[in-house]
Amino acid sequence: MHRSPRNLLLASAAAVAAVLGGVVALPASPAGAAVGLADVVPVPVSAQPATGVTYTLPSGAAIQTAAGATDVGNYLAGILRPSTGYALPVSTTTGTPGSGIALLLSGADASVGTEGYQLDVTAAVVTLRAQTVAGLFHGVQTLRQLLPAAVEARTVQSGPWTIAGGRIVDYPRYGYRGAMLDVSRHFFAPDVVKRYIDEIAQYKMNVLHLHLSDDQGWRIVIDAWPQLTTIGGSTQVGGGAGGFYTKAQYSDLVAYAASRQITVVPEIDMPGHTNAALASYAQLNCNNTAPPLYTGTSVGFSSLCVAKDVTYTFVQQVLNELAALTPGPYLHVGGDEAASTPAADYTAFMNRVQPFVGAAGKTVVGWHQIGQANHTANRVAQFWGTSTSDADLSAAVSKGDKILMSPANKAYLDMKYTSATPLGQSWAGLIEVQTAYNWDPGAYLTGVPASAILGVEAPMWTETLTKLADIEFMAFPRMPALAELAWSPQSARSWDTFKVRLGAQGPRWTAQGINFYSSPQVPWGSTPPVTRSAYSQIQAESYSAQSGTQTETTTDTGGGQNVGYIAPGDTLAYDLDFGSSSPATVTTRLASGAGSGTIQYRLDSATGPVIASAPVTSTGGWQTWTSTTTNLSGSATGVHRLYLTFTGSAGVDFVNLNWLQFTAGAGLPNAYGVRQAESFASQSGIQTEACTDTGGGQNVGYVSPGDWLAYSNVDFGSATAVSVTTRLASGASNGTVQYRLDSTTGPVIASVPVSSTGGWQAWISTTTALSSSATGVHTVYLTFTGTADFVNLNWFQFNR
């Protein structure tokens, strides 16, 4: 099924401030064109654009829902509020709203069925209609993709929040669109599973299959057999501590999935893949001797004792307890790779246990080897083979089974992308994105009619995966590719158009902190690389590159995110400008529950020269934060990619990072540190707004000809500055930022030309030589000249 033994991731220039509850809400700078209606993933059944029509979400917009859809309205508001900064109140309506966003359970095209939706966008209102809450929820996933990628950020970003006008009518090809997560080889805490639920829900998947038992671990409490978790759940591949879900935790996961319109399908694999159960109870073994716990990756060596009555008591009690916790229609009984169970015994076992599922009010799902056993009502056989035909599959089809498509050489998310992929396996082949996408589930299997196909599922086996970042790296971008197979009509799918639509998802994943594989087959949408000052606070999650880490919500002051689970050998990289004088110290904001390790600051590569080593000791917990300042042992000037590498004992030492900041050397005059644009002493004609530049914060926007900013007590020291670096963005084509001393008409020491950077939040750093000298203390005035031009400023810094 899943593995062979292995060898072991502007608009108008003039804007009027709207005062809402005492808070001045300022319009954001202009942005790029709206996303096309057909440019989403999965591609919709029908998209009819309205030429020249767009809807821009205003700050005072509201979300109005049908009486039964308030949960979907609150879900949408939860996505939009952090990035827009808008209040977006949610209320119910019995009418047809004429403004804002409306989520209605009436009036949709009849073709949308139980999971589809109709989306209408006019200049005045966005109206989403469906026949069910599930349809509205899936429509919301399309709506969020039609907004700019920055909408996925968790901090306030610049808009405008514009959606292309027109109509989408959309509904799924298959009713079963699933992802499987193996929590047995390696255990994953509930928060990780919830994160994956959110990720698959974005692409309209509606089933999460949880592989809850295997040779390496049993992950769900069964009251009648408590040692299944106390013993069988105590380890995992490699010998780690393992873990398990209490019934309350499992029920919470099921409820969370349901809130995302996802059904949980639990799997207890049998009669093979049962070493964790056999190790927990000697009486389940034919020789009445419990084998040792298993932490390897071999398969096919374990089997329940088919001849014992206690085996069937065990199975029935397990299935009954699991059914009582699971409101969905399916129980998965495994049935694969039972090499240690004789064929006749396998058939007899399956024929005896399948009725237990029906008696518990559920439908049997099994891997396609279950075709050897008698058919039961509505049974589903999950195909995981690597060819287009199989005798057991044919038997299942002939008996009336529905087929769930998970061909291992197409749909297994744990297969490596290329031979160089650091995670995963390759026994079923290498699966690049195009391989995962380019097949038709309805026409793939020889002798199996399209009418027999129930849907598509993307399994994720975890022999090599230990954390969320690993799961994400293997799922993205292949999971969205498989989601499109399951949702979109075959006639609408094309690799050439899909790869472009998929590439446009990249900035969304970056905004969400998703660790994805940047396949060379995909033209990724991206923003230009950003080089930042080393002397500003650099958020850990704003890395330019990383290896082995994951981003998570932080409890540190100010909230936001940190980079967690950093293990020995993991790296984070940041593109920084140290200026012309090396810093003296670096401050690291960290948390650790471990006892040792070192964060090395290296230049230009993970093995480059070390300029600082920050020791890591226990801070008292993984969200107990401390700031530690370390003297530099080496120097750094100019622009470098800074690598943070963590050293320590594998499997023992870990660290979490929130931010880092370098401090200028002693005696360096303040002109040579970064000066945020919004830190002016006085100004004329400008406004401050939220910034989408790396690190967030604010910029000064709508700077037009004649506007100026003044910064007092700027000390150049005795050695004159030689250049000034200006961080700016512009959608206009010309103009000049003049740096003047002591007044708006004082001597010009630098003139920085302004040309279009590609957008009002498309930031670049430009370094300009000074045209005259500056020493001592001055008030520096930035004045802007041009003809009906505009510029946004984030920061500036003089260089020696």
Short mmCIF file of N, CA and C in Angstrom, two decimals, residues 516-645:
data_model
loop_
_atom_site.label_atom_id
_atom_site.label_comp_id
_atom_site.label_asym_id
_atom_site.label_seq_id
_atom_site.Cartn_x
_atom_site.Cartn_y
_atom_site.Cartn_z
N PHE A 516 6.91 25.27 1.46
CA PHE A 516 6.60 24.53 0.24
C PHE A 516 7.82 24.31 -0.64
N TYR A 517 7.70 23.33 -1.49
CA TYR A 517 8.75 22.97 -2.45
C TYR A 517 8.61 23.84 -3.69
N SER A 518 9.64 24.61 -4.00
CA SER A 518 9.60 25.50 -5.17
C SER A 518 9.99 24.72 -6.42
N SER A 519 9.05 23.94 -6.91
CA SER A 519 9.32 23.10 -8.07
C SER A 519 9.79 23.93 -9.26
N PRO A 520 10.86 23.50 -9.94
CA PRO A 520 11.30 24.22 -11.15
C PRO A 520 10.32 24.07 -12.30
N GLN A 521 9.34 23.19 -12.17
CA GLN A 521 8.33 23.04 -13.22
C GLN A 521 7.29 24.15 -13.18
N VAL A 522 7.30 24.95 -12.13
CA VAL A 522 6.23 25.93 -11.88
C VAL A 522 6.80 27.34 -11.95
N PRO A 523 6.16 28.25 -12.71
CA PRO A 523 6.58 29.66 -12.71
C PRO A 523 6.02 30.38 -11.49
N TRP A 524 6.79 30.42 -10.44
CA TRP A 524 6.28 30.91 -9.17
C TRP A 524 6.09 32.42 -9.17
N GLY A 525 4.94 32.86 -8.70
CA GLY A 525 4.70 34.27 -8.45
C GLY A 525 5.47 34.67 -7.21
N SER A 526 6.13 35.82 -7.27
CA SER A 526 6.95 36.21 -6.12
C SER A 526 7.14 37.71 -6.12
N THR A 527 7.64 38.21 -5.02
CA THR A 527 8.06 39.59 -4.92
C THR A 527 9.57 39.63 -5.00
N PRO A 528 10.15 40.76 -5.42
CA PRO A 528 11.60 40.83 -5.54
C PRO A 528 12.28 40.56 -4.20
N PRO A 529 13.49 39.97 -4.22
CA PRO A 529 14.22 39.76 -2.96
C PRO A 529 14.41 41.08 -2.22
N VAL A 530 14.33 41.03 -0.92
CA VAL A 530 14.40 42.23 -0.10
C VAL A 530 15.66 42.17 0.76
N THR A 531 16.45 43.25 0.70
CA THR A 531 17.59 43.38 1.58
C THR A 531 17.24 44.42 2.64
N ARG A 532 17.39 44.04 3.90
CA ARG A 532 17.02 44.92 5.00
C ARG A 532 18.23 45.33 5.79
N SER A 533 18.06 46.42 6.53
CA SER A 533 19.12 46.84 7.42
C SER A 533 19.31 45.84 8.55
N ALA A 534 20.55 45.57 8.88
CA ALA A 534 20.85 44.68 9.99
C ALA A 534 20.52 45.33 11.33
N TYR A 535 20.28 46.66 11.32
CA TYR A 535 20.12 47.39 12.57
C TYR A 535 18.66 47.64 12.94
N SER A 536 17.74 46.99 12.23
CA SER A 536 16.34 47.02 12.59
C SER A 536 15.96 45.66 13.16
N GLN A 537 14.84 45.59 13.87
CA GLN A 537 14.42 44.31 14.43
C GLN A 537 13.91 43.41 13.30
N ILE A 538 14.49 42.25 13.16
CA ILE A 538 14.19 41.34 12.06
C ILE A 538 13.39 40.18 12.62
N GLN A 539 12.13 40.05 12.19
CA GLN A 539 11.29 38.97 12.66
C GLN A 539 11.80 37.63 12.13
N ALA A 540 11.84 36.64 12.99
CA ALA A 540 12.41 35.34 12.61
C ALA A 540 11.70 34.74 11.41
N GLU A 541 10.35 34.93 11.35
CA GLU A 541 9.59 34.28 10.27
C GLU A 541 9.72 35.00 8.94
N SER A 542 10.48 36.13 8.89
CA SER A 542 10.65 36.87 7.63
C SER A 542 11.89 36.41 6.87
N TYR A 543 12.29 35.18 7.06
CA TYR A 543 13.51 34.65 6.44
C TYR A 543 13.43 34.67 4.91
N SER A 544 14.60 34.73 4.29
CA SER A 544 14.71 34.61 2.83
C SER A 544 14.79 33.15 2.42
N ALA A 545 15.29 32.31 3.28
CA ALA A 545 15.38 30.87 3.02
C ALA A 545 15.47 30.16 4.35
N GLN A 546 15.14 28.87 4.36
CA GLN A 546 15.21 28.10 5.59
C GLN A 546 15.38 26.63 5.28
N SER A 547 15.75 25.87 6.29
CA SER A 547 15.82 24.42 6.18
C SER A 547 15.41 23.82 7.51
N GLY A 548 14.32 23.03 7.48
CA GLY A 548 13.97 22.22 8.63
C GLY A 548 13.14 22.88 9.71
N THR A 549 12.74 24.14 9.54
CA THR A 549 12.03 24.83 10.60
C THR A 549 10.54 24.89 10.29
N GLN A 550 9.77 25.44 11.23
CA GLN A 550 8.36 25.71 10.97
C GLN A 550 7.94 26.96 11.72
N THR A 551 6.96 27.67 11.16
CA THR A 551 6.47 28.91 11.75
C THR A 551 5.22 28.61 12.57
N GLU A 552 5.10 29.27 13.74
CA GLU A 552 3.99 29.00 14.64
C GLU A 552 3.61 30.28 15.37
N THR A 553 2.42 30.28 15.93
CA THR A 553 1.96 31.43 16.69
C THR A 553 2.75 31.55 17.98
N THR A 554 3.10 32.78 18.35
CA THR A 554 3.91 32.99 19.54
C THR A 554 3.11 33.66 20.65
N THR A 555 3.46 33.35 21.87
CA THR A 555 2.86 34.02 23.03
C THR A 555 3.73 35.18 23.51
N ASP A 556 4.81 35.47 22.79
CA ASP A 556 5.69 36.55 23.20
C ASP A 556 4.97 37.89 23.08
N THR A 557 5.47 38.88 23.77
CA THR A 557 4.87 40.21 23.75
C THR A 557 4.67 40.68 22.32
N GLY A 558 3.48 41.16 22.04
CA GLY A 558 3.18 41.64 20.68
C GLY A 558 2.58 40.57 19.80
N GLY A 559 2.59 39.32 20.24
CA GLY A 559 1.97 38.24 19.47
C GLY A 559 2.71 37.97 18.18
N GLY A 560 1.97 37.64 17.12
CA GLY A 560 2.57 37.35 15.83
C GLY A 560 3.03 35.91 15.76
N GLN A 561 4.22 35.72 15.18
CA GLN A 561 4.72 34.38 14.96
C GLN A 561 6.17 34.26 15.39
N ASN A 562 6.57 33.04 15.64
CA ASN A 562 7.98 32.75 15.82
C ASN A 562 8.34 31.54 14.95
N VAL A 563 9.61 31.28 14.83
CA VAL A 563 10.07 30.08 14.13
C VAL A 563 10.44 29.07 15.19
N GLY A 564 9.77 27.91 15.13
CA GLY A 564 9.93 26.94 16.20
C GLY A 564 10.47 25.61 15.74
N TYR A 565 10.69 24.73 16.71
CA TYR A 565 11.18 23.38 16.47
C TYR A 565 12.50 23.40 15.69
N ILE A 566 13.35 24.41 15.97
CA ILE A 566 14.64 24.47 15.30
C ILE A 566 15.55 23.44 15.95
N ALA A 567 15.98 22.48 15.14
CA ALA A 567 16.79 21.37 15.64
C ALA A 567 18.21 21.51 15.11
N PRO A 568 19.17 20.79 15.70
CA PRO A 568 20.54 20.85 15.21
C PRO A 568 20.61 20.58 13.71
N GLY A 569 21.31 21.48 13.00
CA GLY A 569 21.44 21.36 11.55
C GLY A 569 20.47 22.21 10.78
N ASP A 570 19.39 22.69 11.42
CA ASP A 570 18.44 23.57 10.75
C ASP A 570 19.06 24.95 10.53
N THR A 571 18.59 25.65 9.51
CA THR A 571 19.13 26.97 9.20
C THR A 571 18.01 27.94 8.86
N LEU A 572 18.28 29.22 9.09
CA LEU A 572 17.44 30.33 8.64
C LEU A 572 18.36 31.34 7.97
N ALA A 573 17.92 31.98 6.88
CA ALA A 573 18.78 32.92 6.15
C ALA A 573 18.04 34.22 5.93
N TYR A 574 18.77 35.35 6.06
CA TYR A 574 18.21 36.69 5.92
C TYR A 574 19.16 37.53 5.08
N ASP A 575 18.61 38.29 4.12
CA ASP A 575 19.42 39.18 3.30
C ASP A 575 19.52 40.52 4.00
N LEU A 576 20.72 40.89 4.47
CA LEU A 576 20.91 42.06 5.32
C LEU A 576 22.00 42.99 4.80
N ASP A 577 21.83 44.27 5.11
CA ASP A 577 22.83 45.29 4.80
C ASP A 577 23.42 45.79 6.11
N PHE A 578 24.72 45.53 6.31
CA PHE A 578 25.40 45.92 7.54
C PHE A 578 26.00 47.32 7.44
N GLY A 579 25.91 47.94 6.26
CA GLY A 579 26.50 49.25 6.09
C GLY A 579 28.02 49.19 6.02
N SER A 580 28.65 50.34 6.26
CA SER A 580 30.11 50.43 6.07
C SER A 580 30.89 50.21 7.36
N SER A 581 30.17 50.09 8.48
CA SER A 581 30.83 49.86 9.76
C SER A 581 30.22 48.64 10.43
N SER A 582 31.05 47.71 10.85
CA SER A 582 30.55 46.45 11.40
C SER A 582 29.82 46.66 12.72
N PRO A 583 28.74 45.91 12.94
CA PRO A 583 28.05 46.00 14.24
C PRO A 583 28.92 45.48 15.37
N ALA A 584 28.52 45.84 16.59
CA ALA A 584 29.27 45.41 17.77
C ALA A 584 28.63 44.19 18.42
N THR A 585 27.29 44.13 18.42
CA THR A 585 26.59 43.04 19.11
C THR A 585 25.39 42.61 18.28
N VAL A 586 24.85 41.44 18.66
CA VAL A 586 23.57 41.00 18.10
C VAL A 586 22.70 40.52 19.26
N THR A 587 21.44 40.94 19.25
CA THR A 587 20.47 40.52 20.27
C THR A 587 19.54 39.49 19.66
N THR A 588 19.37 38.37 20.34
CA THR A 588 18.55 37.26 19.86
C THR A 588 17.41 37.04 20.84
N ARG A 589 16.19 37.03 20.33
CA ARG A 589 15.01 36.78 21.16
C ARG A 589 14.65 35.31 20.99
N LEU A 590 14.80 34.51 22.06
CA LEU A 590 14.67 33.06 21.93
C LEU A 590 13.95 32.46 23.13
N ALA A 591 13.51 31.23 22.92
CA ALA A 591 12.90 30.43 23.99
C ALA A 591 13.32 28.99 23.82
N SER A 592 13.52 28.28 24.92
CA SER A 592 13.94 26.89 24.84
C SER A 592 13.57 26.14 26.10
N GLY A 593 13.12 24.91 25.91
CA GLY A 593 12.89 24.03 27.04
C GLY A 593 14.01 23.02 27.19
N ALA A 594 15.00 23.09 26.27
CA ALA A 594 16.15 22.18 26.32
C ALA A 594 17.29 22.83 27.09
N GLY A 595 18.39 22.13 27.20
CA GLY A 595 19.44 22.60 28.07
C GLY A 595 20.68 23.14 27.42
N SER A 596 20.83 22.98 26.09
CA SER A 596 22.09 23.40 25.50
C SER A 596 21.90 23.66 24.01
N GLY A 597 23.00 24.01 23.35
CA GLY A 597 23.00 24.31 21.93
C GLY A 597 23.57 25.69 21.69
N THR A 598 23.83 26.01 20.42
CA THR A 598 24.40 27.30 20.05
C THR A 598 23.78 27.77 18.74
N ILE A 599 23.40 29.03 18.68
CA ILE A 599 22.99 29.64 17.42
C ILE A 599 24.22 30.35 16.84
N GLN A 600 24.66 29.88 15.69
CA GLN A 600 25.81 30.49 15.03
C GLN A 600 25.31 31.46 13.95
N TYR A 601 25.85 32.64 13.95
CA TYR A 601 25.58 33.63 12.91
C TYR A 601 26.71 33.54 11.89
N ARG A 602 26.38 33.15 10.66
CA ARG A 602 27.40 32.94 9.62
C ARG A 602 27.10 33.80 8.40
N LEU A 603 28.13 34.18 7.68
CA LEU A 603 27.98 35.01 6.49
C LEU A 603 28.00 34.18 5.22
N ASP A 604 26.97 34.39 4.37
CA ASP A 604 26.94 33.95 2.97
C ASP A 604 26.66 32.47 2.73
N SER A 605 26.81 31.62 3.74
CA SER A 605 26.42 30.23 3.60
C SER A 605 26.30 29.61 4.98
N ALA A 606 25.74 28.41 5.02
CA ALA A 606 25.57 27.73 6.30
C ALA A 606 26.89 27.25 6.87
N THR A 607 27.94 27.32 6.06
CA THR A 607 29.28 26.95 6.53
C THR A 607 30.24 28.13 6.43
N GLY A 608 29.70 29.33 6.21
CA GLY A 608 30.53 30.52 6.08
C GLY A 608 31.13 30.96 7.40
N PRO A 609 31.91 32.05 7.39
CA PRO A 609 32.58 32.51 8.62
C PRO A 609 31.59 32.88 9.71
N VAL A 610 31.90 32.46 10.93
CA VAL A 610 31.05 32.75 12.09
C VAL A 610 31.38 34.14 12.59
N ILE A 611 30.34 35.00 12.72
CA ILE A 611 30.57 36.33 13.27
C ILE A 611 30.03 36.47 14.68
N ALA A 612 29.21 35.52 15.11
CA ALA A 612 28.70 35.52 16.49
C ALA A 612 28.18 34.14 16.82
N SER A 613 28.29 33.77 18.10
CA SER A 613 27.76 32.50 18.59
C SER A 613 26.95 32.77 19.85
N ALA A 614 25.63 32.57 19.74
CA ALA A 614 24.74 32.83 20.87
C ALA A 614 24.44 31.52 21.58
N PRO A 615 24.88 31.36 22.84
CA PRO A 615 24.60 30.10 23.55
C PRO A 615 23.12 29.98 23.89
N VAL A 616 22.61 28.77 23.85
CA VAL A 616 21.21 28.49 24.16
C VAL A 616 21.16 27.64 25.42
N THR A 617 20.46 28.13 26.41
CA THR A 617 20.17 27.33 27.60
C THR A 617 18.67 27.38 27.83
N SER A 618 18.18 26.56 28.72
CA SER A 618 16.74 26.53 28.98
C SER A 618 16.26 27.88 29.51
N THR A 619 15.20 28.40 28.90
CA THR A 619 14.58 29.63 29.38
C THR A 619 13.40 29.33 30.30
N GLY A 620 13.09 28.03 30.44
CA GLY A 620 11.99 27.63 31.29
C GLY A 620 10.78 27.13 30.53
N GLY A 621 10.87 27.16 29.18
CA GLY A 621 9.75 26.66 28.39
C GLY A 621 9.85 27.15 26.96
N TRP A 622 9.09 26.50 26.09
CA TRP A 622 9.18 26.77 24.64
C TRP A 622 8.51 28.08 24.25
N GLN A 623 7.73 28.68 25.15
CA GLN A 623 7.20 30.02 24.89
C GLN A 623 7.54 30.96 26.05
N THR A 624 8.66 30.66 26.71
CA THR A 624 9.19 31.53 27.75
C THR A 624 10.37 32.27 27.14
N TRP A 625 10.18 33.55 26.82
CA TRP A 625 11.10 34.27 25.95
C TRP A 625 12.12 35.09 26.73
N THR A 626 13.33 35.14 26.19
CA THR A 626 14.37 35.98 26.76
C THR A 626 15.19 36.58 25.62
N SER A 627 15.73 37.78 25.88
CA SER A 627 16.60 38.43 24.90
C SER A 627 18.04 38.31 25.38
N THR A 628 18.89 37.78 24.52
CA THR A 628 20.29 37.61 24.89
C THR A 628 21.16 38.36 23.90
N THR A 629 22.07 39.21 24.42
CA THR A 629 22.93 40.03 23.57
C THR A 629 24.34 39.45 23.58
N THR A 630 24.89 39.26 22.38
CA THR A 630 26.18 38.59 22.21
C THR A 630 27.14 39.50 21.44
N ASN A 631 28.37 39.62 21.92
CA ASN A 631 29.39 40.38 21.20
C ASN A 631 29.78 39.64 19.92
N LEU A 632 30.01 40.41 18.86
CA LEU A 632 30.46 39.78 17.61
C LEU A 632 31.91 39.32 17.75
N SER A 633 32.17 38.13 17.22
CA SER A 633 33.54 37.60 17.19
C SER A 633 34.21 37.85 15.85
N GLY A 634 33.42 38.29 14.86
CA GLY A 634 33.95 38.63 13.54
C GLY A 634 33.25 39.88 13.06
N SER A 635 33.63 40.39 11.92
CA SER A 635 33.06 41.63 11.41
C SER A 635 32.17 41.38 10.21
N ALA A 636 31.28 42.34 9.94
CA ALA A 636 30.40 42.25 8.78
C ALA A 636 30.10 43.66 8.29
N THR A 637 30.42 43.92 7.05
CA THR A 637 30.06 45.19 6.41
C THR A 637 29.45 44.88 5.05
N GLY A 638 28.68 45.84 4.54
CA GLY A 638 28.07 45.64 3.24
C GLY A 638 26.89 44.68 3.30
N VAL A 639 26.49 44.16 2.13
CA VAL A 639 25.32 43.30 2.00
C VAL A 639 25.74 41.83 2.04
N HIS A 640 25.06 41.06 2.88
CA HIS A 640 25.34 39.62 3.00
C HIS A 640 24.03 38.87 3.19
N ARG A 641 24.03 37.60 2.84
CA ARG A 641 22.98 36.70 3.31
C ARG A 641 23.50 36.12 4.63
N LEU A 642 22.78 36.44 5.69
CA LEU A 642 23.17 35.98 7.02
C LEU A 642 22.48 34.65 7.31
N TYR A 643 23.24 33.64 7.69
CA TYR A 643 22.70 32.33 8.03
C TYR A 643 22.77 32.12 9.54
N LEU A 644 21.63 31.74 10.11
CA LEU A 644 21.59 31.28 11.50
C LEU A 644 21.55 29.76 11.47
N THR A 645 22.56 29.14 12.03
CA THR A 645 22.59 27.68 12.10
C THR A 645 22.59 27.27 13.56
#
